[in-house]
Coordinates of C-alpha atoms in Angstrom, one line a residue:
Chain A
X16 CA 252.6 -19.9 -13.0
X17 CA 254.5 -23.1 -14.0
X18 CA 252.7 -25.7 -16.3
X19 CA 252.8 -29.3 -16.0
X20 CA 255.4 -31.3 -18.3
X21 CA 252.7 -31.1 -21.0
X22 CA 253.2 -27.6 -21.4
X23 CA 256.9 -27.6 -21.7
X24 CA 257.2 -26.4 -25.3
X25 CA 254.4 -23.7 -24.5
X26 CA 256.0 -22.0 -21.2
X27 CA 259.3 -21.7 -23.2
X28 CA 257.5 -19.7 -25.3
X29 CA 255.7 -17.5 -23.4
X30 CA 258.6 -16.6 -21.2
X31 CA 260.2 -15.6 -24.2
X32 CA 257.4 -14.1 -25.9
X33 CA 257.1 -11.0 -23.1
X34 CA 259.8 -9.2 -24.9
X35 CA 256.3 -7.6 -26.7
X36 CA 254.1 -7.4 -25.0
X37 CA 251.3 -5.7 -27.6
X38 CA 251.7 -9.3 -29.2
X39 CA 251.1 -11.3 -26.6
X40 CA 247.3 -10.6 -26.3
X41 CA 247.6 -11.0 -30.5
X42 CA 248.9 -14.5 -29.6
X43 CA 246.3 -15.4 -27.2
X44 CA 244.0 -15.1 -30.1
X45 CA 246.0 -16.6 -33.0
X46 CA 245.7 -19.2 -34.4
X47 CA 248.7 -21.4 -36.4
X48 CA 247.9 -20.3 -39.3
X49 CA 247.7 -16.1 -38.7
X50 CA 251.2 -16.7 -37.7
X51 CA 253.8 -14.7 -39.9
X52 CA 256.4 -16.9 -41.4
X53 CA 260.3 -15.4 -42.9
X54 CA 262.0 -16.4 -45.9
X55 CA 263.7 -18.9 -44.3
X56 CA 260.7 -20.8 -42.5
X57 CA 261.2 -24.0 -45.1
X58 CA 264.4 -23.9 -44.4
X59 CA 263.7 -24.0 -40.6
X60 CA 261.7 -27.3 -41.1
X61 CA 263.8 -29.0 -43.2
X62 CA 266.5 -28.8 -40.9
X63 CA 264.1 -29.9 -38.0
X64 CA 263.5 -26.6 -36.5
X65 CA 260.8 -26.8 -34.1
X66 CA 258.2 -23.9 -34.6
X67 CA 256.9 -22.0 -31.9
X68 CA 254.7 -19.3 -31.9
X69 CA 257.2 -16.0 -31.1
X70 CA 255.4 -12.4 -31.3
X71 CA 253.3 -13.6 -34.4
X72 CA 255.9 -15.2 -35.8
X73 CA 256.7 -18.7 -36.2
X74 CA 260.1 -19.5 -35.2
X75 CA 262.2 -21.9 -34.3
X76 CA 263.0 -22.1 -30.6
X77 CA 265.7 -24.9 -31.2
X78 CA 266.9 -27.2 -34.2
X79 CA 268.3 -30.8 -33.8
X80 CA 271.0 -29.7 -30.8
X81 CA 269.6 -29.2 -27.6
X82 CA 270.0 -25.6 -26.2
X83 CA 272.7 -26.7 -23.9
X84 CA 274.8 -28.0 -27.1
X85 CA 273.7 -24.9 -29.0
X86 CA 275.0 -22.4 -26.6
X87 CA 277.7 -23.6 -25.9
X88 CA 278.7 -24.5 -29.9
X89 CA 277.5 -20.8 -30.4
X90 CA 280.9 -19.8 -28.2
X91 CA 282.8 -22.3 -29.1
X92 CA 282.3 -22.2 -32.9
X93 CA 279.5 -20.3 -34.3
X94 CA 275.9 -19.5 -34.3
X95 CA 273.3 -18.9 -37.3
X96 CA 270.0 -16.9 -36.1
X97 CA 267.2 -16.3 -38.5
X98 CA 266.2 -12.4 -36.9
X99 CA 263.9 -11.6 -40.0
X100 CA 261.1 -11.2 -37.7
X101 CA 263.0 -8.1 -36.1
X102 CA 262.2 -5.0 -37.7
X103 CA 265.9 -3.8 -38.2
X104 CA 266.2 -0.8 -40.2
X105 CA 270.0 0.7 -41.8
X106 CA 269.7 4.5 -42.7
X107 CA 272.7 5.2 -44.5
X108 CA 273.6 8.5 -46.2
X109 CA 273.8 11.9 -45.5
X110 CA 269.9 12.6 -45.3
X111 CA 269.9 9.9 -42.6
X112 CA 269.7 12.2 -39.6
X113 CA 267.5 14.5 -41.1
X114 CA 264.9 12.2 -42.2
X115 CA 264.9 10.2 -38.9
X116 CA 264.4 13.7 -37.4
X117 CA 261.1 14.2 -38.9
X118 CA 260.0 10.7 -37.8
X119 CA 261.3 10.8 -34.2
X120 CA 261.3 13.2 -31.2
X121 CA 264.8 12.4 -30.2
X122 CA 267.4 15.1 -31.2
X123 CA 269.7 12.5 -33.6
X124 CA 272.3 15.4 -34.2
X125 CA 273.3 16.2 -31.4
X126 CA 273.7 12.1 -30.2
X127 CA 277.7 11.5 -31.0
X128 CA 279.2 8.6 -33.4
X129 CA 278.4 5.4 -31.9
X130 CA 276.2 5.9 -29.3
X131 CA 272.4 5.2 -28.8
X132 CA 269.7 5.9 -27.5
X133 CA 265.8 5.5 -26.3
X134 CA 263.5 7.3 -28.8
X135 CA 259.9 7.3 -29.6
X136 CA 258.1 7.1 -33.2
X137 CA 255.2 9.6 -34.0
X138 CA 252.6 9.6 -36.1
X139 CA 251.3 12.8 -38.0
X140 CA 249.0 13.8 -35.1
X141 CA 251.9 13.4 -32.8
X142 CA 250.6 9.7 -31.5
X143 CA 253.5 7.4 -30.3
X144 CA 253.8 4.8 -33.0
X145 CA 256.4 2.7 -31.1
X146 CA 259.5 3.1 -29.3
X147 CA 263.1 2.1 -30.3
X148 CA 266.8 2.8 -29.6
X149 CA 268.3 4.0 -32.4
X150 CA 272.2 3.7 -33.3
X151 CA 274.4 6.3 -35.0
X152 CA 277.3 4.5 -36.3
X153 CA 278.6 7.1 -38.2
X154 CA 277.4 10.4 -38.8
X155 CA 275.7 9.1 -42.1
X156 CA 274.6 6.0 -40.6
X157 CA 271.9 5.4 -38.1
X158 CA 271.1 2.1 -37.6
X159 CA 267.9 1.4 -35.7
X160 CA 266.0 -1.9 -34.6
X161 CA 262.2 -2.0 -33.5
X162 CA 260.2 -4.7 -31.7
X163 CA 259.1 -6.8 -34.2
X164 CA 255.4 -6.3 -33.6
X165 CA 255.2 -2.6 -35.2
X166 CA 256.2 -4.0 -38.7
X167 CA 253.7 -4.5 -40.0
X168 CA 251.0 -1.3 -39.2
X169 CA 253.3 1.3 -36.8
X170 CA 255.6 1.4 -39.7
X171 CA 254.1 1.9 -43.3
X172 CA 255.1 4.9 -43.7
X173 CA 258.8 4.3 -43.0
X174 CA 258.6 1.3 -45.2
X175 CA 257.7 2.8 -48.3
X176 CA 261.6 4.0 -48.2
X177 CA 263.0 0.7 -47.8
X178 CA 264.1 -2.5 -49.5
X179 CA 262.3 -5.9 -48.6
X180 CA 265.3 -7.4 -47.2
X181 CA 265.9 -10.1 -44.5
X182 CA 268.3 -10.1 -41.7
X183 CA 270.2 -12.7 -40.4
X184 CA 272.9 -12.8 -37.5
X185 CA 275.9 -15.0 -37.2
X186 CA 277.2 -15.5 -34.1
X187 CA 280.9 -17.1 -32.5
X188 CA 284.7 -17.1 -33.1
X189 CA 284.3 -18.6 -36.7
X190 CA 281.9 -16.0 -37.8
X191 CA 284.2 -13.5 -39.3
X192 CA 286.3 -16.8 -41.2
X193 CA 283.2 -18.0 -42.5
X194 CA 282.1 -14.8 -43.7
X195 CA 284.8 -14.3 -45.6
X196 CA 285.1 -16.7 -47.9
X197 CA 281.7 -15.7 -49.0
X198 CA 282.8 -12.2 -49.5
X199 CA 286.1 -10.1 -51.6
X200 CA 285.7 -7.2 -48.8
X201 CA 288.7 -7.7 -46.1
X202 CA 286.2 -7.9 -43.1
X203 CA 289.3 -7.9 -40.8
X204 CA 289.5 -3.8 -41.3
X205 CA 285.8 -3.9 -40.2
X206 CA 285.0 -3.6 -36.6
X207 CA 282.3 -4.0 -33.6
X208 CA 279.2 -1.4 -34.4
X209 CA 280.6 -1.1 -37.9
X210 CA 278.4 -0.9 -41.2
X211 CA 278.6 -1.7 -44.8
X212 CA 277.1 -1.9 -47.8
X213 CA 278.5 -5.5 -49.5
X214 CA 278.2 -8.2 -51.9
X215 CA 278.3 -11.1 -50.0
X216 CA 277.9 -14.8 -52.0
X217 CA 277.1 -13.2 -54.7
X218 CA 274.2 -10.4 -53.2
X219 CA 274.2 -7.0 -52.3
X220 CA 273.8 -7.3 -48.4
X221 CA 273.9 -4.8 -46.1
X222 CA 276.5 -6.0 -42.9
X223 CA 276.9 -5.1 -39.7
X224 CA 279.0 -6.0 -37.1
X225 CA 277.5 -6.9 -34.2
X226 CA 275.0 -9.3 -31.7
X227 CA 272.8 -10.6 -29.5
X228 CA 275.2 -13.1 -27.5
X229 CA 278.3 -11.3 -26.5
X230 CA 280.2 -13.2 -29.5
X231 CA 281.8 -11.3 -32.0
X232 CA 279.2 -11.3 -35.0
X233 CA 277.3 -10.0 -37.9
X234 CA 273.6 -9.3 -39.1
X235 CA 273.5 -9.2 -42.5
X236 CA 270.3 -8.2 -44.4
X237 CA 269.6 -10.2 -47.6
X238 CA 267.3 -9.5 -50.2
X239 CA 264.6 -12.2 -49.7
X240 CA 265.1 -14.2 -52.6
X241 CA 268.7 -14.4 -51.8
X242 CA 268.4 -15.8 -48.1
X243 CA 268.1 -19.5 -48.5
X244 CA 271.6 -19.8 -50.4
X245 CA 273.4 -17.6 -48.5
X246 CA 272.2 -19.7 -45.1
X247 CA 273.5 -22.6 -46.8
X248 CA 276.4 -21.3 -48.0
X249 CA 277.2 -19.9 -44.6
X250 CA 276.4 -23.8 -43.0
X251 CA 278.6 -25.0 -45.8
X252 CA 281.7 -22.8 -45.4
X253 CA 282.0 -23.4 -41.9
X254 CA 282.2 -27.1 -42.6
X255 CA 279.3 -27.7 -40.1
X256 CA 280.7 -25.8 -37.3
X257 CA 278.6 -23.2 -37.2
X258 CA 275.1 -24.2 -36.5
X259 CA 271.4 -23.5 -37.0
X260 CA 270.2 -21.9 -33.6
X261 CA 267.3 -20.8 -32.0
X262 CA 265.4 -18.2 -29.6
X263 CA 265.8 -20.8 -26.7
X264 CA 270.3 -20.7 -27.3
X265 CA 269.6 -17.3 -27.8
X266 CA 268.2 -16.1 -24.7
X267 CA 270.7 -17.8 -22.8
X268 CA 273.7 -16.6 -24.9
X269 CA 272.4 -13.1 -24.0
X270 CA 271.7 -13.5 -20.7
X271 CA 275.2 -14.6 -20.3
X272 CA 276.7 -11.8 -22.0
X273 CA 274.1 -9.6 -19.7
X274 CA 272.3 -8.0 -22.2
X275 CA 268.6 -6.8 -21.5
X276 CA 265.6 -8.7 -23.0
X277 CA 262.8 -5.6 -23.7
X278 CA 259.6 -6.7 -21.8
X279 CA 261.7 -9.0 -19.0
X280 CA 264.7 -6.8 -17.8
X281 CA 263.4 -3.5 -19.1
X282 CA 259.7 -2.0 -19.4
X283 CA 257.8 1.0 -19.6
X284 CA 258.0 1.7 -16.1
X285 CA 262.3 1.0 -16.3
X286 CA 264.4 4.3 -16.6
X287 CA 268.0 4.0 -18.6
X288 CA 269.6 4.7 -15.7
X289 CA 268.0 2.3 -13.6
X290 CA 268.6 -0.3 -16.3
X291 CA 272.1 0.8 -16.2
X292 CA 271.9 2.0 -19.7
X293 CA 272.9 5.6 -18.2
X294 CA 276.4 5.4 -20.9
X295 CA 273.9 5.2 -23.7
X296 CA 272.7 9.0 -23.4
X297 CA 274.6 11.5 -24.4
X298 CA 276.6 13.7 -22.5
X299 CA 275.1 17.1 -24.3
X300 CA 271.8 15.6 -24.1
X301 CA 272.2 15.2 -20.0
X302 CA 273.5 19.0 -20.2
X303 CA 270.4 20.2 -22.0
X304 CA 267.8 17.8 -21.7
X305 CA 264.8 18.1 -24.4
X306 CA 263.6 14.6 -24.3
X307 CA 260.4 13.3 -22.7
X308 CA 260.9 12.8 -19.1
X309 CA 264.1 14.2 -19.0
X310 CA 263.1 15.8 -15.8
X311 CA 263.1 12.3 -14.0
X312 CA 266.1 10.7 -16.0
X313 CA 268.3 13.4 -15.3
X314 CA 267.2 14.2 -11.7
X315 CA 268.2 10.2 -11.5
X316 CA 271.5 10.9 -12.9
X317 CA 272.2 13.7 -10.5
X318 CA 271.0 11.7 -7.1
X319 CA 271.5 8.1 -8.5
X320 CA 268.3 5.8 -9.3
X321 CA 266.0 4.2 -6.5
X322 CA 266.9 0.9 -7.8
X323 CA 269.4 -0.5 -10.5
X324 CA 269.9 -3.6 -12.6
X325 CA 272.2 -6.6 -11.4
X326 CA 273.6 -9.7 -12.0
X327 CA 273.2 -12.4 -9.3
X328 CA 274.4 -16.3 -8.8
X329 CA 272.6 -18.6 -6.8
X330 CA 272.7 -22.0 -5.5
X331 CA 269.7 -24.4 -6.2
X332 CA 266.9 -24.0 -8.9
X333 CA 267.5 -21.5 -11.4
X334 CA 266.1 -18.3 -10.4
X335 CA 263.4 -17.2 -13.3
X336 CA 261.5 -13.8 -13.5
X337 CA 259.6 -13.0 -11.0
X338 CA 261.7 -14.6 -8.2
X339 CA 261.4 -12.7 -5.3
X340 CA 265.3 -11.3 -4.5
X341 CA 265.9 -10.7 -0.2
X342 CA 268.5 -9.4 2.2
X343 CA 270.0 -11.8 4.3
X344 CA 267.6 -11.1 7.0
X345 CA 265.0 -12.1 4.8
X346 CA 263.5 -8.7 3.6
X347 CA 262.1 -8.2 0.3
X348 CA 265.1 -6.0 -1.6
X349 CA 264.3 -6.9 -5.0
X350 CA 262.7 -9.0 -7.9
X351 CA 264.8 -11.5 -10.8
X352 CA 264.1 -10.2 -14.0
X353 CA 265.5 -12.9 -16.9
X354 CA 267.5 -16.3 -15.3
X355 CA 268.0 -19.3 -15.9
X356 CA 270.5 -22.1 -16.2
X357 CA 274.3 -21.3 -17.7
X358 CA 275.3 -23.5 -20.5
X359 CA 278.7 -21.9 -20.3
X360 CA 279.5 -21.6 -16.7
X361 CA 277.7 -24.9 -15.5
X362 CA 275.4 -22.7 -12.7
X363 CA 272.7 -20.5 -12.0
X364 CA 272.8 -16.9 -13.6
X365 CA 270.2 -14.2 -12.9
X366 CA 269.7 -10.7 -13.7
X367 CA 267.2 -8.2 -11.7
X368 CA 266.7 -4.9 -10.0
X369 CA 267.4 -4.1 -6.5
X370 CA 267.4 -1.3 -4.3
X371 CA 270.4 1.0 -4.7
X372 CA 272.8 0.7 -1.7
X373 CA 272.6 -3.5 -1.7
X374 CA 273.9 -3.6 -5.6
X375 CA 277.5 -4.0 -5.5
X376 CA 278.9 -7.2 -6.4
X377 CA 280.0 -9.5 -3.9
X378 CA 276.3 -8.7 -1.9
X379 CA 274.9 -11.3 -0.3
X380 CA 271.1 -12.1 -0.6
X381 CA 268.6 -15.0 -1.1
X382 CA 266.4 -16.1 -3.8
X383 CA 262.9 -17.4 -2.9
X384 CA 261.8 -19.9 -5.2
X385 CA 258.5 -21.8 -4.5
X386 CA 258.3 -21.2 -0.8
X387 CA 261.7 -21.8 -0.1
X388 CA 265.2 -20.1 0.0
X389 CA 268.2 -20.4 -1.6
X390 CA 271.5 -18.2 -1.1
X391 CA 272.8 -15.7 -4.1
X392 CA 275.3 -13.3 -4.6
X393 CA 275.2 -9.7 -6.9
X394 CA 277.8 -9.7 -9.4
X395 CA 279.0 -8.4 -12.4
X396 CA 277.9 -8.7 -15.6
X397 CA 278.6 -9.6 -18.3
X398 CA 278.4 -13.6 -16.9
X399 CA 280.7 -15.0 -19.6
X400 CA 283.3 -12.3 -21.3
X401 CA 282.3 -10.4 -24.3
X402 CA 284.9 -11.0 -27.4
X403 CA 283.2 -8.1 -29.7
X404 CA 285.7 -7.7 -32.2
X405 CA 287.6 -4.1 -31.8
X406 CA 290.5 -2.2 -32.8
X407 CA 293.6 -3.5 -30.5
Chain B
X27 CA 276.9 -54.9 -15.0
X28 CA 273.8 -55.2 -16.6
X29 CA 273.0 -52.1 -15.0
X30 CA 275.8 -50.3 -16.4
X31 CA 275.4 -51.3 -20.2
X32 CA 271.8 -51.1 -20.0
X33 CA 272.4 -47.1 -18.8
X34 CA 274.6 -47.0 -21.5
X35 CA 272.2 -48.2 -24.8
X36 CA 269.8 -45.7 -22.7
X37 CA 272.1 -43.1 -23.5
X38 CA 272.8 -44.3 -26.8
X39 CA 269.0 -44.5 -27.7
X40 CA 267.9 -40.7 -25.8
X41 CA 271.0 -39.5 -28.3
X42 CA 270.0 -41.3 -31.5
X43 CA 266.1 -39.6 -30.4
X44 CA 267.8 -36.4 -29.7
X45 CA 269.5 -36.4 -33.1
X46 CA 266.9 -37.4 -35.5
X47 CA 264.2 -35.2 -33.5
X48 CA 261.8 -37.6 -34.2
X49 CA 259.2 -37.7 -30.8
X50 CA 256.8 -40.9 -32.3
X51 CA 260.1 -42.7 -30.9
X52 CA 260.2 -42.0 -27.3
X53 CA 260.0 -45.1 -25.5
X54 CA 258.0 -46.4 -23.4
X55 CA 257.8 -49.4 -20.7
X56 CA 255.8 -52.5 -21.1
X57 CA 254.8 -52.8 -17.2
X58 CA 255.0 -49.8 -15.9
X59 CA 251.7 -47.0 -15.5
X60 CA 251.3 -43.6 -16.9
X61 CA 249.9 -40.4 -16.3
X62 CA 248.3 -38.2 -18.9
X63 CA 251.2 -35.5 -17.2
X64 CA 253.8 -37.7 -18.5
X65 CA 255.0 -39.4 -15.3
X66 CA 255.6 -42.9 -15.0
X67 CA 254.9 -45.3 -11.8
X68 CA 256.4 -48.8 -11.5
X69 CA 254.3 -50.7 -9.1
X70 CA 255.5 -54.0 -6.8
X71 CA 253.1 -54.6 -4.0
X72 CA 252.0 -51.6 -1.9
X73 CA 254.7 -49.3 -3.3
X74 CA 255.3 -47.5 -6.5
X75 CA 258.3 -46.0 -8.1
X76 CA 258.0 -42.8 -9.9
X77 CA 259.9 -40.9 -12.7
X78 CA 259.0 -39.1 -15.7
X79 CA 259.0 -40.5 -19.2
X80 CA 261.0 -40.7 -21.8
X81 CA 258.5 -38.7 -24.0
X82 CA 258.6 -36.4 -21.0
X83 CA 262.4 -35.7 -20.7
X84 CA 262.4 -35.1 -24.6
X85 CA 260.3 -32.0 -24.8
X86 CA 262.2 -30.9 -21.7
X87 CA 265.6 -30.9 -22.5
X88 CA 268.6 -30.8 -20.7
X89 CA 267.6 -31.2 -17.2
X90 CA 269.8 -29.2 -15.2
X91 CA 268.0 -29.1 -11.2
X92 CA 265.4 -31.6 -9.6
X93 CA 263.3 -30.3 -6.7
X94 CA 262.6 -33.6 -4.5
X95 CA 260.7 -33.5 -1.4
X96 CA 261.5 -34.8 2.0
X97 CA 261.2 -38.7 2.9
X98 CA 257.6 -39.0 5.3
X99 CA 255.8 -36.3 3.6
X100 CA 252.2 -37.3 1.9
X101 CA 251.8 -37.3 -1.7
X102 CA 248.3 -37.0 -3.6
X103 CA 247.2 -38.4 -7.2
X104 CA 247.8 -35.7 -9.9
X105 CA 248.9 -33.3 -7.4
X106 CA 252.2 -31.9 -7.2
X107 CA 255.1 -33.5 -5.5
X108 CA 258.4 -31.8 -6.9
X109 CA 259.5 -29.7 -10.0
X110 CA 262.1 -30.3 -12.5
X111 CA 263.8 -27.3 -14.2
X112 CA 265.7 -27.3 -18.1
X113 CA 268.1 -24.6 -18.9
X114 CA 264.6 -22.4 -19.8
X115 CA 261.7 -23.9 -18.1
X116 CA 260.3 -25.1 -14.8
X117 CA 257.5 -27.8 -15.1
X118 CA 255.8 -29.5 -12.1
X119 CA 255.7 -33.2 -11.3
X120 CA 252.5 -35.0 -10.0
X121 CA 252.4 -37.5 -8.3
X122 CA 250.6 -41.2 -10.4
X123 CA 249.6 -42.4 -6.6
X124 CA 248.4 -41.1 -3.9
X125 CA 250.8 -42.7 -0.3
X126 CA 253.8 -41.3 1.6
X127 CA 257.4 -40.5 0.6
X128 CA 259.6 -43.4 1.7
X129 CA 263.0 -42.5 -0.6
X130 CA 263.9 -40.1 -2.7
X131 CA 266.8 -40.4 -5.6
X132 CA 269.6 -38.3 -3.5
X133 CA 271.8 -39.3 -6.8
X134 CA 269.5 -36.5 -8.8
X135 CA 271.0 -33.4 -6.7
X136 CA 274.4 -33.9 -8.1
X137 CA 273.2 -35.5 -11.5
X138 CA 270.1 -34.1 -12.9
X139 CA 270.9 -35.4 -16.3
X140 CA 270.1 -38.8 -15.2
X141 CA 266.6 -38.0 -16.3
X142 CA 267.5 -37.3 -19.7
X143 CA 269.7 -40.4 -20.2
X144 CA 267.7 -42.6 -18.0
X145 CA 264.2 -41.7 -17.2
X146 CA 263.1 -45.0 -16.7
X147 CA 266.3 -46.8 -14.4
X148 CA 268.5 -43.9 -12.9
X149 CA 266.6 -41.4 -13.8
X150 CA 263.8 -42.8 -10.9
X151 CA 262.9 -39.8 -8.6
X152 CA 260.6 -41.1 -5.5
X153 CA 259.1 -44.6 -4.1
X154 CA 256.0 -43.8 -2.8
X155 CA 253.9 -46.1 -0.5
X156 CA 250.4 -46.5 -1.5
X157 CA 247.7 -45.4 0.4
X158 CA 244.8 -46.4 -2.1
X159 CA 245.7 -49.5 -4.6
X160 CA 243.0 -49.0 -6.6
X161 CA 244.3 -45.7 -8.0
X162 CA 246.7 -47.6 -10.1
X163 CA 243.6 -49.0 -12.5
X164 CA 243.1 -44.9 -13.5
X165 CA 246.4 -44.7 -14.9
X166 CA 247.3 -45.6 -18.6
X167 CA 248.9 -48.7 -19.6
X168 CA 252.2 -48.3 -22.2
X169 CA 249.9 -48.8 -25.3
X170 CA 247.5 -46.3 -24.5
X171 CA 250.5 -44.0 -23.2
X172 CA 251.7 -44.3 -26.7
X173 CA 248.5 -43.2 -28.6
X174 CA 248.2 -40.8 -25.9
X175 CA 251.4 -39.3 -26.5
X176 CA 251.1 -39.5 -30.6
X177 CA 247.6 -37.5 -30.4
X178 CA 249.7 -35.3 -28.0
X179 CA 252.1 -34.5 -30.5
X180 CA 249.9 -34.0 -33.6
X181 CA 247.7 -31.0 -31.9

């Protein structure tokens, strides 16, 4: 499945791209111009962002710093995404719960502060519009993000009760200092998974404290019209520290911090508990169940999973999706899901799914890659140490 | 000497590209051949040196693993030979000529980079001995590289 060097750009992208899949066959068929632009797409170019097509957006997949220098300036100082594309949605309020309960089939009361979970999106006639894992912060807060595809159609109706606004994440150690300046709130009393309403360079934005990259960080929705300034103000404040960065720094930066890409290291056919995502359901919805195919998910709980998510190292290329993962004797034991490269750590990082039994770290298999094989190791993840930004 | 400083202003020019982002700038080299898949061959006599261009490199980024083959082995025109892999993608290299493996750039396995900061000098990965001379008249000169590349680039 690899291209020749003339399709460099391209196979970037459409490794990437899997994390929707129902855009994909959209893409196949698009052209430049039915691609969706944000707010901040001028902005993109004018700061040499090169555009590639990302679920039927067009988005930058790096600026002027290559993603090596972008990852590792993303850790070092800080990181500006442009997530507008994401559908990320903040219900705040008392009525929160009980208006996502009329939309979703999860039972939201009973999930407790802080935790989330898998959930699906219905239509009137009961139709799955899309699924999503939803967030409760607080007990008046539910924050929820879907995949960016169901925008525009799946939706409409939620829509209708929100604001057009624009979300952007910051990234990195100088994200909270930069913020600041921009804002009279003390952001030091706010922590990781935290939510608030805030004027921030002179907008009412809504913040939140969190990320894609393992970095301590923000997403901040904007209203539109406000987006522009407040990414240059942001640029500005950090005294060019922290820097435009795109999908390509971004999928590293996560993988590092071993965080799941939807479409690569989780799909339809993925349990939670396979995925290792067993913490994120609740323990009074594993007493009582309720939820569609609770029967398998918490048979999987009681026995353990057939398989489960790891991280590897190996020695050689890097191991991308796909690559076939073996037992030292040479038997197929597992596939790689995500890899690649580490900026950070100067090797070969990996995450896939195994058979239970040969998961624990320290496990020694091999990595075929193109006809050959090259040694690995299971270990933990994250790759590179999280620094989310919590109480001490 | 010369070696050195000329690895260094090869540096100095893949950063200056790098920072201004600007691709109509990847260079080329007056006498060597090209491949429409963006790889390079030097020719002197009955062998050929092979790398991947500058123009090549760019849209690859940081190159961070080079898969050579073994010395003896028979390479074909346009086929592949090897792979090199950035931090996010894996792209094949073909081989310009068609011959047999006769060295390989060992220096690549502990410095991939070379290929960023040197396509055309350090950055070399095989000498090939040529089976079929005549091959070498299919390949692009540097000019028609460099339209070749600049219609690339504006589809």
């Amino acid at each position: 499945m690899r291209g020749g060097l003339w399709q460099l750009g391209q196979s970037i992208t459409r490794r990437l791209g899997q994390s929707d899949k129902k855009t994909i066959a959209r893409r196949c068929y698009a052209t430049e111009a039915d691609l969706k632009k944000t707010v901040l797409y001028d902005f993109h170019v004018a700061n040499g962002g090169k555009m590639v097509p990302f679920a039927g957006w067009s988005m930058p997949i790096q600026y002027k710093d290559s993603i090596m220098e972008s990852t590792l300036n993303c850790r070092e100082n800080g990181s500006l995404f442009d997530v507008s594309h994401m559908c990320g949605l903040s219900l705040k309020g008392k009525d929160s719960v009980a208006f996502l309960e009329k939309l979703v089939v999860a039972d939201v009361v009973g999930l407790a502060p802080g935790t989330g979970s898998l959930t699906v999106f219905t239509n009137e006639k009961g139709g799955a519009i899309d699924d999503s894992v939803i967030t409760k912060v607080t007990a008046d807060h539910i924050y929820l993000v879907v995949n960016a595809g169901c925008r525009d159609k799946d939706l409409a109706h939620i829509e209708e009760h929100m604001k057009a606004f624009k979300a952007k994440g910051g990234d990195g150690p100088l994200a909270g200092s930069t913020l600041q300046y921009l804002t009279k709130e003390d952001l030091s009393k706010m922590y990781f998974g935290e939510f608030r309403i805030i004027d921030i360079n002179g907008a009412k934005c809504f913040l939140t404290r969190t990320g894609y990259t393992g970095e301590d960080g923000f997403e901040i929705s904007v209203p539109s019209e406000n987006a522009v300034d407040l990414a240059k103000a942001i640029l500005e404040k950090s005294e060019g520290k922290v820097r435009l960065t795109g999908l390509g720094a971004r999928d590293s930066l996560r993988l590092e911090a071993g965080l799941c890409l939807y479409g690569n290291d989780m799909e339809q056919h993925i349990t939670p508990v396979e995925a290792g995502l067993t913490w994120a359901i609740g323990k009074r919805r594993r007493a009582e169940g309720g939820f569609l195919g609770a029967e398998v998910i918490l048979k999987q709980i009681a026995d353990g999973p057939s398989i489960r998510r790891i991280g590897l190292f190996s020695a050689g290329p890097p191991a991308r999706s796909h690559s076939e993962i073996q037992n030292e004797n040479g038997e197929n034991i597992g596939e790689v899901t995500s890899g690649g490269f580490s900026p950070c750590l100067k090797k070969n990082i990996a995450m896939g799914y195994v058979k239970s039994g040969l998961h624990k770290p320290g496990t020694k298999v091999k990595i075929a890659i193109r006809g050959k094989t090259y040694e690995g190791s299971i270990t933990k993840m994250p790759f590179v140490a999280t620094k989310y930004y919590k109480p001490t | 000497m010369a070696m050195a400083s000329r690895f260094w202003a090869s540096k100095a020019a893949s950063y200056l590209k790098i920072s201004t982002f600007n691709r109509a700038f990847a260079s080329v080299v007056k006498d060597l051949r090209y491949a429409d898949s963006h790889e390079w061959a030097k020719i002197d006599g009955n062998s050929a040196t092979i790398g991947i261009t500058d123009h090549a490199q760019d849209h690859l980024g940081d190159v961070v693993y080079v898969e050579l083959p073994e010395v003896g082995v028979a390479v074909t025109q346009g086929s592949s030979f090897g792979a090199v892999e950035s931090v996010k993608a894996t792209s094949d290299i073909n081989s310009p000529v068609s011959g047999k493996v006769v060295e390989v750039n060992q220096e690549l396995s502990s410095s991939p980079g070379l290929v960023n900061g040197s396509p055309y000098e350090e950055g070399w990965i095989i000498k090939v001995e040529l089976s079929n001379t005549n091959e070498v008249k299919s390949l692009m000169d540097s000019d028609q590289y460099s339209k070749f590349c600049e219609e690339e680039d504006n589809h």
